[in-house]
Amino acid sequence: MNLKELAEELHLSQTTVSRALNGYPEVSEKTREIVLAAAQRFGYRPSPAARRLATGRAHALGVVFNAERNALMDPLFVEYLAGVAEVSAKQGFDILISPSTPRDEIATFGRLARDGTVDVVILSAPLIVDARISLLSELKFPFVVHGRPPEPAGVSYIDIDNFGAFQQATSFLIQLGHRRITLINGEEHFTFAQDRSHGAAIAFAAAGLPKNMLEEHFMPMTAENAYRCARQALESDERPTAFLCGSILVALGVLRAAAELGLDVPRDLSIIAHDDEMPAFPADQFHPQLTTTRSSIRAAGTRVAEMALARVAGQKPGTVADVWPVQLIVRGSTAAAPERG
Amino acid sequence: MNLKELAEELHLSQTTVSRALNGYPEVSEKTREIVLAAAQRFGYRPSPAARRLATGRAHALGVVFNAERNALMDPLFVEYLAGVAEVSAKQGFDILISPSTPRDEIATFGRLARDGTVDVVILSAPLIVDARISLLSELKFPFVVHGRPPEPAGVSYIDIDNFGAFQQATSFLIQLGHRRITLINGEEHFTFAQDRSHGAAIAFAAAGLPKNMLEEHFMPMTAENAYRCARQALESDERPTAFLCGSILVALGVLRAAAELGLDVPRDLSIIAHDDEMPAFPADQFHPQLTTTRSSIRAAGTRVAEMALARVAGQKPGTVADVWPVQLIVRGSTAAAPERG
DNA sequence: TCAAACATCCAAAGCGCTTTGAACACTGGG
DNA sequence: CCCAGTGTTCAAAGCGCTTTGGATGTTTGA
């Protein structure tokens, strides 16, 4: 059943029925009720395609899915998506996943913006120099960012306090007596990796420790990369007594390296990992249970979706700039630094 | 630039331009070339919304995202989605993610089918009694299934040989001398869980072993559930010498339980896990490296997307019924059963 | 009492595409 | 020279909604 038929059924015009359904004021309450009841009774649902064509608005929200990047390192993505989905479902918004490779990512964004298949896009993991942000800004296409944009002015975003988290975690390790610490970070072109790096560096500086005691590696945060890196670090002459890990997956790799080398965690080696709360990999299900800096990626997903919808509803960009605190949760993977041998 | 403007620019009718662009035969090659060139030059892109309204086809493919189920146990989902995305991107199809909870999943499917926002839906993890399949069949809405449908007749699907995989894995353990084996399976209403269960049971029967030596547990396949289950099994009087795990995550939980109880893998305990090839969690990055039954969930994603697109192109349902073989990869988590003590 | 203001409702014009049914020009066979 | 057949193009009618610009009563203020 379409609008025309419904209108005929009610002996009303399409205009009135449409307005009644969409809550416009220029229709009396009586008729609105009648219309609403009839729509319900006949199971009328407006055609999204027609509405889209008529209004120019898609009632959809775009998420660019970088197949290579996400598949490689992001079981997180599901959690994030679940958060986004939860909110957008409530508002009746569709979620369009646009796949892309790193190479054609820009083109994908351009297409999304021009085609009008979505009203707003959500952009994740911003880079130090981010062509996607430049492009969307230039096209004046609505977008919101999950993570800290390189130029936050005029951009709505939500981020977790990566700086604070790693500063706190590093300070904690230093207090425990650790001096040689290895940070296994994400790739350095991500803003979050920079923030974490700064956090750790500041903690060292604050403790009056030389910065070369902090060994830092930037890489895609997979278990395997982490394993290789940790293995190499642990077999070197001056091996670290503690690791800071960018994710739970990284911690997994480090744990394996430690196990293979017969090192006990936390006796010989302390580990702190950042935990985005993947339900599939709870930090407290590891052995030993992991000390973490914790923040919910899912909650971030819901928040960023809310922001996106607000943006569609007309909110100005740059209105929101949330930075969420990150909590240090001490569990069994950290202990006082071993005596120097 | 829209079609009308482009047509005026070319001094042609919209009809001709539209047909030239869409490859219809009733337009001469010369004009087609001219039109194509002009479209290119002006950067003309047809409006998806208008096309959708006019044709009734959405050029989109729907994936229902069961937020609770997926978020809980499926980092796999990302890999799967990557596979789907890869194929659909090539054909210019959008992917629409429809979130739902288990409660409103049926309604979500109904809406998808009626709204015309997608041309076909992909359905994952079919159940023994699956209302989604019934609904879509009844509505005569195109769909394809990832997994074995309860009533395969007239349904296009692709599945991995869960039966064969678990039969093979179980036989292998039996050959190694294991007699008490615990299978940590997915929830029993899934067809895949049934198939795995049967595979293991048949292997026991074939070896002439009583079926009560196979202890089986059905549950959501999380590390934590697996941990609890394994812990309980390992502390019982007649503890198993081997575990069959429904996923890598399950294996993680079992490994933890073993570690806490001071059991060495594979000396005291053998483990085989089914591996869907999550790049984030390679089975060979565990300690010890895991013996697995392996199949690529990503490849399944690409295949099921191809099927979905074929279905849209007019292929009859039930045409495809792929069952992919699963390979047993022997690594370090399996060994001969320990001597009875 | 009349004009102005308001509250309701409507007809019709889009939105940008596809597709039907027809027109037109050009060929070759009779 | 005419007609059927073919190849090429077009005008116009949708697709199902929103929205503009009235039209039609109904009140209100002076």
XYZ file of C-alpha atoms (C1' of nucleotides) in Angstrom:
742
model
C 0.000 0.000 0.000
C 1.315 3.394 -0.935
C 0.497 6.919 0.060
C -1.920 7.479 -2.767
C -3.983 4.434 -1.921
C -3.979 5.294 1.734
C -5.141 8.805 0.926
C -7.961 7.516 -1.243
C -8.999 5.099 1.421
C -9.262 7.998 3.849
C -10.845 10.419 1.380
C -8.021 12.794 2.060
C -5.278 14.220 -0.100
C -1.792 12.807 -0.194
C -0.561 16.091 1.175
C -2.605 15.852 4.313
C -1.815 12.243 4.900
C 1.881 12.855 4.398
C 1.823 15.753 6.793
C -0.178 13.916 9.373
C 2.296 11.073 9.268
C 5.324 13.294 9.514
C 4.048 15.358 12.390
C 3.554 18.678 10.640
C 1.480 21.182 12.592
C -0.921 22.231 9.849
C -3.146 19.233 10.296
C -5.778 18.879 12.993
C -5.327 16.419 15.784
C -8.476 14.521 14.858
C -7.393 13.834 11.313
C -3.897 13.011 12.457
C -5.234 10.358 14.727
C -7.429 8.946 12.010
C -4.535 8.870 9.579
C -2.171 7.304 12.057
C -4.721 4.655 12.918
C -5.362 3.844 9.272
C -1.655 3.683 8.488
C -1.261 1.275 11.328
C -4.222 -0.798 10.233
C -3.130 -1.105 6.628
C 0.483 -1.603 7.603
C 1.482 1.354 5.479
C 5.199 2.040 5.304
C 6.506 4.916 3.227
C 8.930 3.933 0.496
C 12.427 4.917 1.537
C 13.468 5.295 -2.077
C 10.715 7.763 -2.859
C 11.260 9.711 0.284
C 14.926 9.840 -0.429
C 14.381 11.150 -3.904
C 11.887 13.726 -2.762
C 13.799 15.012 0.218
C 17.324 14.427 -0.895
C 18.053 12.877 2.442
C 19.031 9.267 2.694
C 18.208 8.442 6.274
C 21.416 6.539 6.308
C 24.782 6.862 7.876
C 27.997 5.788 6.217
C 30.838 3.848 7.697
C 33.838 3.296 5.518
C 35.180 -0.131 6.039
C 38.800 -0.336 5.166
C 38.868 -4.019 4.412
C 42.586 -4.452 4.747
C 43.133 -2.383 7.780
C 40.115 -3.518 9.708
C 40.350 -7.157 8.904
C 43.913 -7.142 9.961
C 43.687 -5.620 13.334
C 40.158 -4.927 14.305
C 37.935 -7.446 15.921
C 37.227 -4.161 17.618
C 35.376 -3.061 14.578
C 32.459 -5.356 15.348
C 32.079 -3.931 18.782
C 32.302 -0.456 17.431
C 29.759 -1.234 14.760
C 27.441 -2.730 17.331
C 27.514 0.565 19.167
C 26.812 2.549 16.042
C 24.066 0.151 15.043
C 22.307 0.356 18.357
C 21.828 4.082 18.116
C 21.035 4.331 14.447
C 18.452 1.590 14.681
C 16.573 3.593 17.261
C 16.357 6.522 14.890
C 15.476 4.353 11.950
C 18.707 5.128 10.201
C 20.342 2.615 7.937
C 24.027 1.922 8.104
C 25.850 1.714 4.873
C 29.161 -0.037 4.890
C 31.411 1.141 2.118
C 34.316 -1.128 1.585
C 37.555 0.288 0.378
C 41.210 -0.412 0.242
C 43.722 2.096 1.511
C 44.390 3.065 -2.077
C 40.874 3.972 -3.085
C 39.676 5.154 0.268
C 39.590 8.758 -0.792
C 37.615 7.935 -3.895
C 35.185 5.983 -1.769
C 34.602 8.951 0.467
C 34.174 11.210 -2.512
C 31.587 8.907 -3.983
C 29.689 8.625 -0.741
C 29.577 12.360 -0.385
C 28.421 13.013 -3.913
C 25.982 10.161 -4.370
C 23.746 11.087 -1.531
C 23.399 7.510 -0.416
C 24.187 8.628 3.092
C 23.605 11.846 4.997
C 26.719 11.732 7.084
C 29.821 9.639 7.390
C 31.706 8.451 10.397
C 35.418 8.454 10.103
C 37.642 6.346 12.305
C 41.270 6.266 13.268
C 42.281 9.675 11.949
C 45.800 10.184 10.689
C 48.312 12.910 11.378
C 47.764 14.033 7.825
C 44.314 12.912 6.867
C 43.169 13.371 3.298
C 39.712 12.062 4.131
C 39.049 14.896 6.532
C 40.382 17.449 4.078
C 38.186 16.074 1.345
C 34.986 15.995 3.342
C 35.631 19.458 4.728
C 36.201 20.756 1.261
C 33.036 19.149 -0.066
C 31.219 20.472 2.978
C 29.829 17.026 3.561
C 28.720 16.250 7.118
C 31.016 13.957 9.022
C 32.083 13.146 12.536
C 35.284 11.599 13.745
C 36.018 8.759 16.067
C 39.436 9.571 17.404
C 41.333 12.832 17.634
C 41.502 14.695 14.344
C 44.808 16.340 13.485
C 43.115 19.764 13.322
C 40.299 19.562 15.832
C 38.941 23.039 15.131
C 35.541 22.883 13.501
C 35.331 19.127 13.679
C 32.995 17.146 15.892
C 34.767 14.205 17.401
C 34.991 11.894 20.297
C 38.186 10.370 21.527
C 39.485 8.596 24.544
C 42.292 10.130 26.545
C 45.093 8.160 24.968
C 47.655 10.560 26.282
C 46.445 10.310 29.865
C 46.045 6.576 29.688
C 49.586 5.918 28.648
C 51.023 8.540 30.906
C 49.259 6.932 33.828
C 50.224 3.401 32.844
C 53.834 4.400 32.346
C 54.012 6.237 35.642
C 52.576 3.216 37.342
C 55.289 0.995 35.903
C 57.969 3.471 36.876
C 56.635 3.518 40.430
C 56.924 -0.245 40.463
C 60.601 0.176 39.795
C 60.642 -0.516 36.086
C 63.233 1.403 34.171
C 63.499 -0.313 30.815
C 60.091 -0.268 29.252
C 59.037 -1.181 25.733
C 55.991 0.408 24.175
C 54.415 -1.511 21.325
C 52.354 1.128 19.637
C 50.130 1.345 16.553
C 51.399 2.749 13.282
C 52.844 6.169 13.772
C 50.663 7.987 11.297
C 47.634 7.543 13.539
C 46.920 10.365 15.923
C 46.125 7.926 18.690
C 49.595 6.397 18.400
C 51.142 9.825 18.731
C 49.085 10.612 21.789
C 50.068 7.399 23.449
C 53.672 7.986 22.600
C 53.584 11.448 24.142
C 51.876 10.144 27.244
C 54.608 7.627 27.865
C 57.347 10.128 27.103
C 55.945 12.696 29.506
C 55.785 10.092 32.264
C 59.463 9.333 31.738
C 60.345 12.987 31.730
C 58.315 13.603 34.864
C 60.205 10.844 36.633
C 63.495 12.338 35.517
C 64.371 9.264 33.529
C 66.301 9.465 30.260
C 64.088 8.917 27.278
C 66.238 6.215 25.785
C 65.075 3.851 28.520
C 61.732 3.901 26.763
C 61.938 1.799 23.659
C 59.141 2.405 21.254
C 57.928 0.457 18.256
C 55.255 1.482 15.807
C 53.466 -1.237 13.866
C 50.095 -2.679 12.951
C 48.829 -4.032 16.228
C 48.592 -7.730 15.554
C 49.531 -10.547 17.842
C 52.126 -11.734 15.425
C 53.879 -8.412 15.002
C 53.868 -8.002 18.736
C 55.306 -11.449 19.212
C 58.220 -10.763 16.895
C 58.908 -7.433 18.430
C 58.721 -8.720 21.990
C 60.843 -11.713 21.240
C 63.562 -9.538 19.798
C 63.417 -7.093 22.676
C 63.510 -9.847 25.281
C 66.495 -11.527 23.699
C 68.538 -8.330 23.553
C 71.270 -7.501 26.015
C 69.309 -4.992 27.894
C 65.918 -6.461 27.973
C 62.922 -4.532 29.180
C 61.182 -5.492 32.391
C 57.855 -4.169 31.237
C 55.745 -3.820 28.128
C 53.104 -1.297 27.289
C 50.760 -2.772 24.718
C 48.502 -0.896 22.354
C 45.837 -3.562 22.467
C 44.837 -6.873 23.920
C 46.024 -8.556 20.761
C 49.448 -7.080 21.224
C 49.495 -8.392 24.755
C 48.706 -11.832 23.449
C 51.805 -11.770 21.275
C 53.958 -10.515 24.110
C 52.637 -13.224 26.417
C 53.589 -15.833 23.888
C 57.102 -14.469 23.516
C 57.509 -14.452 27.271
C 56.236 -18.006 27.594
C 58.595 -19.262 24.943
C 61.525 -17.659 26.670
C 60.520 -19.089 30.005
C 59.812 -15.720 31.510
C 57.143 -15.509 34.128
C 54.558 -12.758 33.992
C 54.476 -10.768 36.194
C 57.561 -11.955 38.120
C 60.081 -11.414 35.328
C 58.037 -9.191 33.136
C 55.157 -6.786 33.635
C 52.554 -6.102 30.994
C 49.977 -3.377 30.673
C 47.673 -3.387 27.697
C 45.126 -0.978 26.442
C 41.740 -2.681 26.492
C 38.911 -1.592 24.240
C 36.612 -4.119 25.830
C 36.168 -6.721 23.174
C 33.676 -9.072 24.766
C 35.325 -11.917 22.928
C 38.621 -11.183 24.621
C 38.111 -10.024 28.138
C 41.360 -8.953 29.707
C 40.506 -10.879 32.838
C 40.314 -14.110 30.900
C 44.010 -14.196 30.206
C 46.525 -15.953 32.320
C 47.629 -13.979 34.138
C 44.791 -11.552 34.104
C 45.923 -8.402 32.388
C 46.460 -5.023 33.911
C 44.834 -2.627 31.471
C 43.911 0.884 30.601
C 40.272 0.464 29.827
C 37.713 2.232 27.704
C 34.707 0.924 25.908
C 34.878 0.990 22.141
C 31.233 0.097 22.022
C 30.230 3.098 24.066
C 32.356 5.168 21.731
C 30.399 3.705 18.845
C 27.088 4.735 20.326
C 28.355 8.197 21.102
C 29.799 8.804 17.681
C 26.566 7.615 16.087
C 24.604 10.054 18.228
C 26.921 12.786 17.097
C 26.459 11.776 13.499
C 22.694 11.900 13.806
C 22.842 15.226 15.565
C 24.960 16.483 12.714
C 22.280 15.379 10.248
C 19.673 17.109 12.372
C 21.546 20.318 11.803
C 24.046 20.574 14.616
C 27.072 22.607 13.640
C 30.385 20.782 13.203
C 32.864 21.302 15.974
C 30.126 21.426 18.588
C 31.188 18.194 20.215
C 34.700 17.364 21.286
C 34.474 14.681 23.908
C 37.597 13.192 25.371
C 36.806 10.308 27.640
C 38.930 9.443 30.619
C 40.593 6.060 30.651
C 40.853 4.005 33.766
C 43.875 2.010 34.832
C 42.767 -1.397 36.073
C 45.452 -3.208 37.965
C 45.305 -6.996 37.677
C 47.805 -9.777 37.688
C 50.171 -8.936 34.860
C 52.069 -6.218 36.695
C 54.435 -6.462 39.646
C 57.489 -4.783 41.062
C 60.452 -4.803 38.711
C 62.742 -7.803 39.177
C 66.066 -7.257 40.936
C 68.808 -6.395 38.541
C 70.895 -9.492 37.843
C 24.852 17.321 -13.200
C 21.798 15.214 -13.815
C 20.528 13.217 -16.740
C 18.377 15.993 -18.104
C 21.236 18.446 -18.221
C 23.524 15.923 -19.764
C 20.929 15.156 -22.420
C 20.475 18.826 -23.223
C 24.198 19.298 -23.435
C 24.329 16.489 -25.989
C 21.169 17.533 -27.853
C 19.776 14.084 -27.228
C 16.790 12.843 -25.308
C 17.062 11.524 -21.770
C 15.899 8.201 -23.078
C 18.794 7.817 -25.438
C 21.353 8.984 -22.949
C 20.009 6.677 -20.289
C 20.084 3.745 -22.650
C 23.533 4.536 -23.911
C 24.808 4.649 -20.374
C 23.158 1.416 -19.369
C 24.330 -0.565 -22.354
C 21.026 -1.124 -24.102
C 21.334 -2.362 -27.693
C 18.923 0.047 -29.354
C 21.412 2.859 -29.467
C 24.107 3.201 -32.111
C 27.723 2.734 -31.221
C 28.646 6.243 -32.276
C 26.156 7.923 -30.018
C 27.026 5.583 -27.188
C 30.638 6.613 -27.403
C 29.744 10.265 -27.485
C 27.467 9.878 -24.501
C 29.978 7.905 -22.526
C 32.680 10.435 -23.229
C 30.475 13.318 -22.197
C 29.371 11.571 -19.039
C 32.989 11.050 -18.185
C 33.897 14.612 -18.968
C 31.128 16.154 -16.908
C 31.591 13.656 -14.124
C 27.990 12.609 -14.405
C 26.843 10.036 -11.867
C 23.264 8.833 -11.887
C 21.383 9.402 -8.670
C 21.032 6.115 -6.852
C 17.835 7.303 -5.208
C 16.144 8.101 -8.501
C 17.279 4.894 -10.094
C 16.066 2.980 -7.118
C 12.660 4.555 -7.289
C 12.355 4.036 -10.999
C 13.556 0.465 -11.131
C 12.475 -0.759 -7.762
C 15.892 -2.234 -7.295
C 18.153 -0.989 -4.594
C 21.566 -2.056 -5.804
C 22.229 -3.042 -2.270
C 22.679 -6.178 -0.306
C 21.523 -6.622 3.238
C 23.354 -8.154 6.119
C 21.499 -8.460 9.364
C 23.775 -7.762 12.204
C 22.605 -9.385 15.359
C 24.323 -7.018 17.704
C 24.200 -9.248 20.732
C 25.136 -12.465 19.097
C 27.809 -11.074 16.872
C 29.385 -8.789 19.341
C 29.604 -11.572 21.800
C 31.325 -14.195 19.784
C 32.252 -12.925 16.405
C 35.422 -11.128 15.684
C 34.823 -13.430 12.770
C 32.132 -11.134 11.598
C 34.647 -8.549 10.451
C 36.471 -11.055 8.340
C 33.242 -12.295 6.911
C 32.101 -8.786 6.173
C 35.388 -8.025 4.502
C 34.756 -10.912 2.151
C 31.249 -9.769 1.377
C 32.436 -6.209 0.921
C 35.159 -7.145 -1.491
C 32.750 -8.724 -3.926
C 29.917 -6.278 -3.632
C 32.226 -3.329 -4.102
C 33.310 -4.724 -7.444
C 29.716 -4.838 -8.610
C 28.938 -1.429 -7.210
C 26.553 -2.834 -4.647
C 26.097 -1.184 -1.326
C 26.031 -3.169 1.860
C 23.357 -2.333 4.315
C 23.883 -3.417 7.867
C 20.643 -3.873 9.711
C 21.128 -4.133 13.402
C 18.773 -6.208 15.425
C 18.460 -7.991 18.684
C 17.446 -11.630 18.830
C 13.961 -10.506 19.785
C 13.260 -8.260 16.858
C 15.316 -10.075 14.304
C 12.283 -11.372 12.476
C 10.751 -7.945 12.321
C 14.016 -6.614 10.959
C 14.011 -9.143 8.181
C 10.393 -8.390 7.408
C 11.108 -4.720 7.162
C 14.120 -5.255 4.947
C 12.103 -7.410 2.610
C 9.177 -5.028 2.370
C 11.007 -1.707 2.278
C 12.983 -2.479 -0.805
C 16.119 -0.952 0.652
C 17.996 -4.047 -0.393
C 17.580 -6.521 -3.233
C 18.724 -9.579 -1.376
C 19.712 -10.512 2.122
C 22.439 -12.738 3.390
C 21.565 -14.862 6.344
C 24.168 -16.327 8.641
C 24.318 -19.067 11.202
C 21.022 -20.787 10.393
C 19.125 -22.486 13.184
C 17.539 -25.903 13.351
C 14.212 -24.143 13.300
C 14.780 -20.891 11.544
C 11.945 -18.398 11.413
C 13.995 -16.053 9.268
C 14.207 -18.546 6.459
C 10.530 -19.351 6.711
C 9.640 -15.696 6.589
C 11.779 -14.826 3.606
C 10.606 -17.891 1.721
C 7.025 -16.974 2.390
C 7.551 -13.402 1.258
C 9.404 -14.741 -1.758
C 12.202 -12.353 -0.993
C 15.599 -13.281 -2.420
C 18.101 -14.526 0.123
C 21.118 -16.756 0.392
C 22.445 -18.548 3.399
C 25.861 -18.788 4.948
C 25.773 -22.110 6.720
C 23.619 -25.179 6.245
C 19.912 -24.402 6.241
C 17.674 -26.852 8.079
C 15.727 -27.571 4.874
C 18.289 -27.184 2.119
C 15.838 -27.829 -0.713
C 15.259 -24.736 -2.780
C 17.755 -22.651 -0.846
C 21.075 -21.409 -2.141
C 23.727 -21.738 0.480
C 27.350 -22.295 1.152
C 28.680 -24.133 4.135
C 31.873 -25.697 5.319
C 31.969 -29.401 6.028
C 31.472 -29.147 9.757
C 30.552 -32.771 9.995
C 33.670 -33.958 8.192
C 35.906 -31.576 10.063
C 34.892 -32.784 13.480
C 34.758 -36.389 12.447
C 38.293 -36.104 11.189
C 39.530 -34.220 14.221
C 37.912 -36.689 16.596
C 39.288 -39.700 14.774
C 42.702 -38.159 14.921
C 42.484 -37.760 18.676
C 41.238 -41.315 19.046
C 44.184 -42.553 17.019
C 46.470 -40.701 19.387
C 45.033 -42.812 22.161
C 42.606 -40.323 23.614
C 39.480 -41.855 25.047
C 37.933 -39.161 27.175
C 37.297 -36.217 24.972
C 35.359 -33.058 25.653
C 33.713 -31.138 22.835
C 32.980 -27.502 23.525
C 30.426 -26.708 20.907
C 28.315 -23.694 19.921
C 24.717 -23.363 21.011
C 22.710 -26.378 20.036
C 20.082 -24.598 18.001
C 22.620 -23.806 15.306
C 22.845 -26.288 12.464
C 26.619 -26.050 12.472
C 26.720 -27.159 16.093
C 24.591 -30.180 15.242
C 26.819 -31.102 12.329
C 29.901 -30.893 14.475
C 28.247 -32.938 17.147
C 27.317 -35.645 14.669
C 30.808 -35.687 13.212
C 32.349 -36.338 16.590
C 29.733 -38.930 17.499
C 30.245 -40.848 14.278
C 33.986 -40.942 14.860
C 33.387 -42.462 18.297
C 30.990 -45.000 16.889
C 33.388 -45.894 14.090
C 36.115 -46.567 16.634
C 33.758 -48.741 18.628
C 33.958 -46.440 21.629
C 30.973 -45.858 23.907
C 29.419 -42.514 23.356
C 29.562 -41.476 26.973
C 33.320 -41.069 26.646
C 32.529 -38.047 24.537
C 31.418 -35.267 26.770
C 29.686 -32.506 24.951
C 28.783 -28.966 25.958
C 26.742 -26.482 24.004
C 27.237 -22.804 24.737
C 28.018 -19.446 23.232
C 31.592 -19.810 22.098
C 33.382 -17.278 24.225
C 36.713 -17.643 25.908
C 35.125 -17.183 29.280
C 32.431 -19.822 28.845
C 35.053 -22.189 27.562
C 37.294 -21.467 30.503
C 34.579 -22.276 33.007
C 33.583 -25.390 31.206
C 37.137 -26.631 30.795
C 38.018 -25.867 34.351
C 35.098 -27.878 35.610
C 35.836 -30.784 33.287
C 39.500 -30.840 34.218
C 38.802 -30.846 37.913
C 36.360 -33.731 37.704
C 37.272 -37.259 38.653
C 37.517 -38.527 35.163
C 39.082 -35.699 33.385
C 39.363 -35.585 29.615
C 42.733 -35.849 27.923
C 41.622 -33.879 24.913
C 39.399 -30.981 23.964
C 37.664 -30.247 20.721
C 36.996 -26.537 20.479
C 34.437 -24.831 18.307
C 36.613 -21.798 17.749
C 39.949 -20.229 18.482
C 38.346 -18.223 21.228
C 37.187 -21.395 22.908
C 40.707 -22.746 22.703
C 41.949 -19.641 24.444
C 39.689 -20.327 27.393
C 40.723 -23.956 27.546
C 44.388 -23.017 27.454
C 43.879 -20.733 30.390
C 42.126 -23.395 32.407
C 44.943 -25.830 31.660
C 47.592 -23.303 32.624
C 45.921 -22.529 35.924
C 45.731 -26.204 36.788
C 49.368 -26.736 35.911
C 48.562 -28.980 32.991
C 50.934 -28.962 30.072
C 49.592 -28.789 26.541
C 50.083 -31.086 24.713
C 51.726 -33.424 27.233
C 48.815 -33.662 29.643
C 46.128 -32.351 27.397
C 45.545 -32.183 23.658
C 43.548 -29.431 22.008
C 42.076 -29.135 18.550
C 40.194 -26.001 17.588
C 38.227 -25.044 14.584
C 39.914 -22.083 12.938
C 38.009 -19.644 10.764
C 41.188 -17.765 10.004
C 40.829 -14.564 11.889
C 43.936 -12.683 10.864
C 43.989 -11.055 14.256
C 44.236 -14.453 15.913
C 46.321 -16.818 13.894
C 46.284 -20.294 15.359
C 50.025 -20.528 14.950
C 50.547 -17.536 17.191
C 49.414 -19.355 20.279
C 51.662 -21.161 22.637
C 51.681 -23.969 21.837
C 50.651 -23.499 18.263
C 47.206 -24.912 17.818
C 46.208 -27.962 15.860
C 43.149 -26.857 13.917
C 40.488 -27.700 11.416
C 40.793 -24.805 9.077
C 38.534 -22.975 6.671
C 38.486 -19.385 5.604
C 35.520 -17.375 6.751
C 36.604 -14.580 4.493
C 36.488 -16.764 1.425
C 33.052 -17.856 2.532
C 32.083 -14.213 2.693
C 33.177 -13.574 -0.862
C 31.398 -16.658 -2.104
C 28.158 -15.931 -0.368
C 28.217 -12.384 -1.720
C 28.693 -13.747 -5.226
C 25.734 -16.002 -4.704
C 23.671 -13.119 -3.442
C 24.494 -11.043 -6.490
C 23.754 -13.960 -8.784
C 20.432 -14.293 -7.073
C 19.665 -10.653 -7.776
C 20.680 -11.196 -11.386
C 17.952 -13.747 -11.619
C 19.529 -17.033 -10.628
C 16.983 -19.438 -9.170
C 17.211 -20.244 -5.469
C 18.582 -23.659 -4.669
C 21.014 -23.511 -7.566
C 24.069 -23.339 -5.366
C 24.795 -25.665 -2.493
C 28.506 -25.570 -1.869
C 29.997 -27.508 0.973
C 33.657 -26.769 1.371
C 36.103 -29.294 2.678
C 37.920 -28.497 5.882
C 41.548 -29.317 6.390
C 43.049 -30.714 9.571
C 46.294 -28.901 10.331
C 48.381 -30.660 12.915
C 50.505 -28.359 15.050
C 51.803 -28.385 18.572
C 48.676 -28.655 20.709
C 48.080 -32.346 20.112
C 50.088 -35.356 21.242
C 49.603 -38.948 22.263
C 47.288 -39.389 25.211
C 49.072 -39.428 28.561
C 49.511 -42.772 30.335
C 46.639 -43.514 32.649
C 47.720 -42.645 36.170
C -20.775 43.926 9.164
C -16.479 43.441 6.801
C -11.727 42.596 6.462
C -8.036 40.330 8.293
C -6.209 36.389 10.470
C -6.153 31.676 11.194
C -6.813 26.793 10.761
C -7.300 22.998 7.471
C -6.971 20.926 3.556
C -5.877 20.240 -1.463
C -4.013 20.110 -6.504
C -0.108 19.909 -8.750
C 4.725 20.433 -9.437
C 8.711 18.534 -8.608
C 12.877 14.892 -7.174
C 16.035 12.193 -11.345
C 15.750 8.264 -13.241
C 13.677 4.122 -16.397
C 10.707 2.426 -19.785
C 6.669 2.178 -22.818
C 4.768 3.178 -27.101
C 5.442 5.801 -31.164
C 7.743 8.361 -34.604
C 11.092 8.840 -37.982
C 14.418 7.677 -41.464
C 16.502 4.452 -44.065
C 17.028 -0.104 -46.293
C 15.881 -3.758 -49.697
C 12.263 -6.938 -51.911
C 8.393 -7.246 -54.807
C 7.073 3.096 -56.414
C 5.194 1.182 -52.279
C 5.419 -1.513 -48.177
C 7.357 -4.234 -44.654
C 11.296 -4.488 -41.886
C 14.996 -2.562 -39.269
C 17.694 0.621 -36.732
C 17.655 4.769 -34.091
C 15.684 8.297 -31.530
C 12.131 10.663 -28.803
C 8.059 12.439 -25.833
C 5.795 11.388 -22.016
C 4.202 8.513 -18.355
C 5.368 6.657 -14.433
C 8.041 5.268 -9.597
C 6.002 7.205 -4.427
C 7.018 10.612 -1.862
C 7.459 15.935 -0.221
C 6.347 20.619 -0.585
C 4.853 24.951 -2.691
C 1.247 27.978 -3.401
C -3.246 28.331 -3.183
C -8.274 27.418 -1.894
C -11.850 26.930 1.451
C -14.154 27.604 5.417
C -14.025 29.749 10.446
C -12.821 33.074 13.757
C -11.611 37.242 15.436
C -11.104 42.470 15.968
C -12.731 46.938 14.950
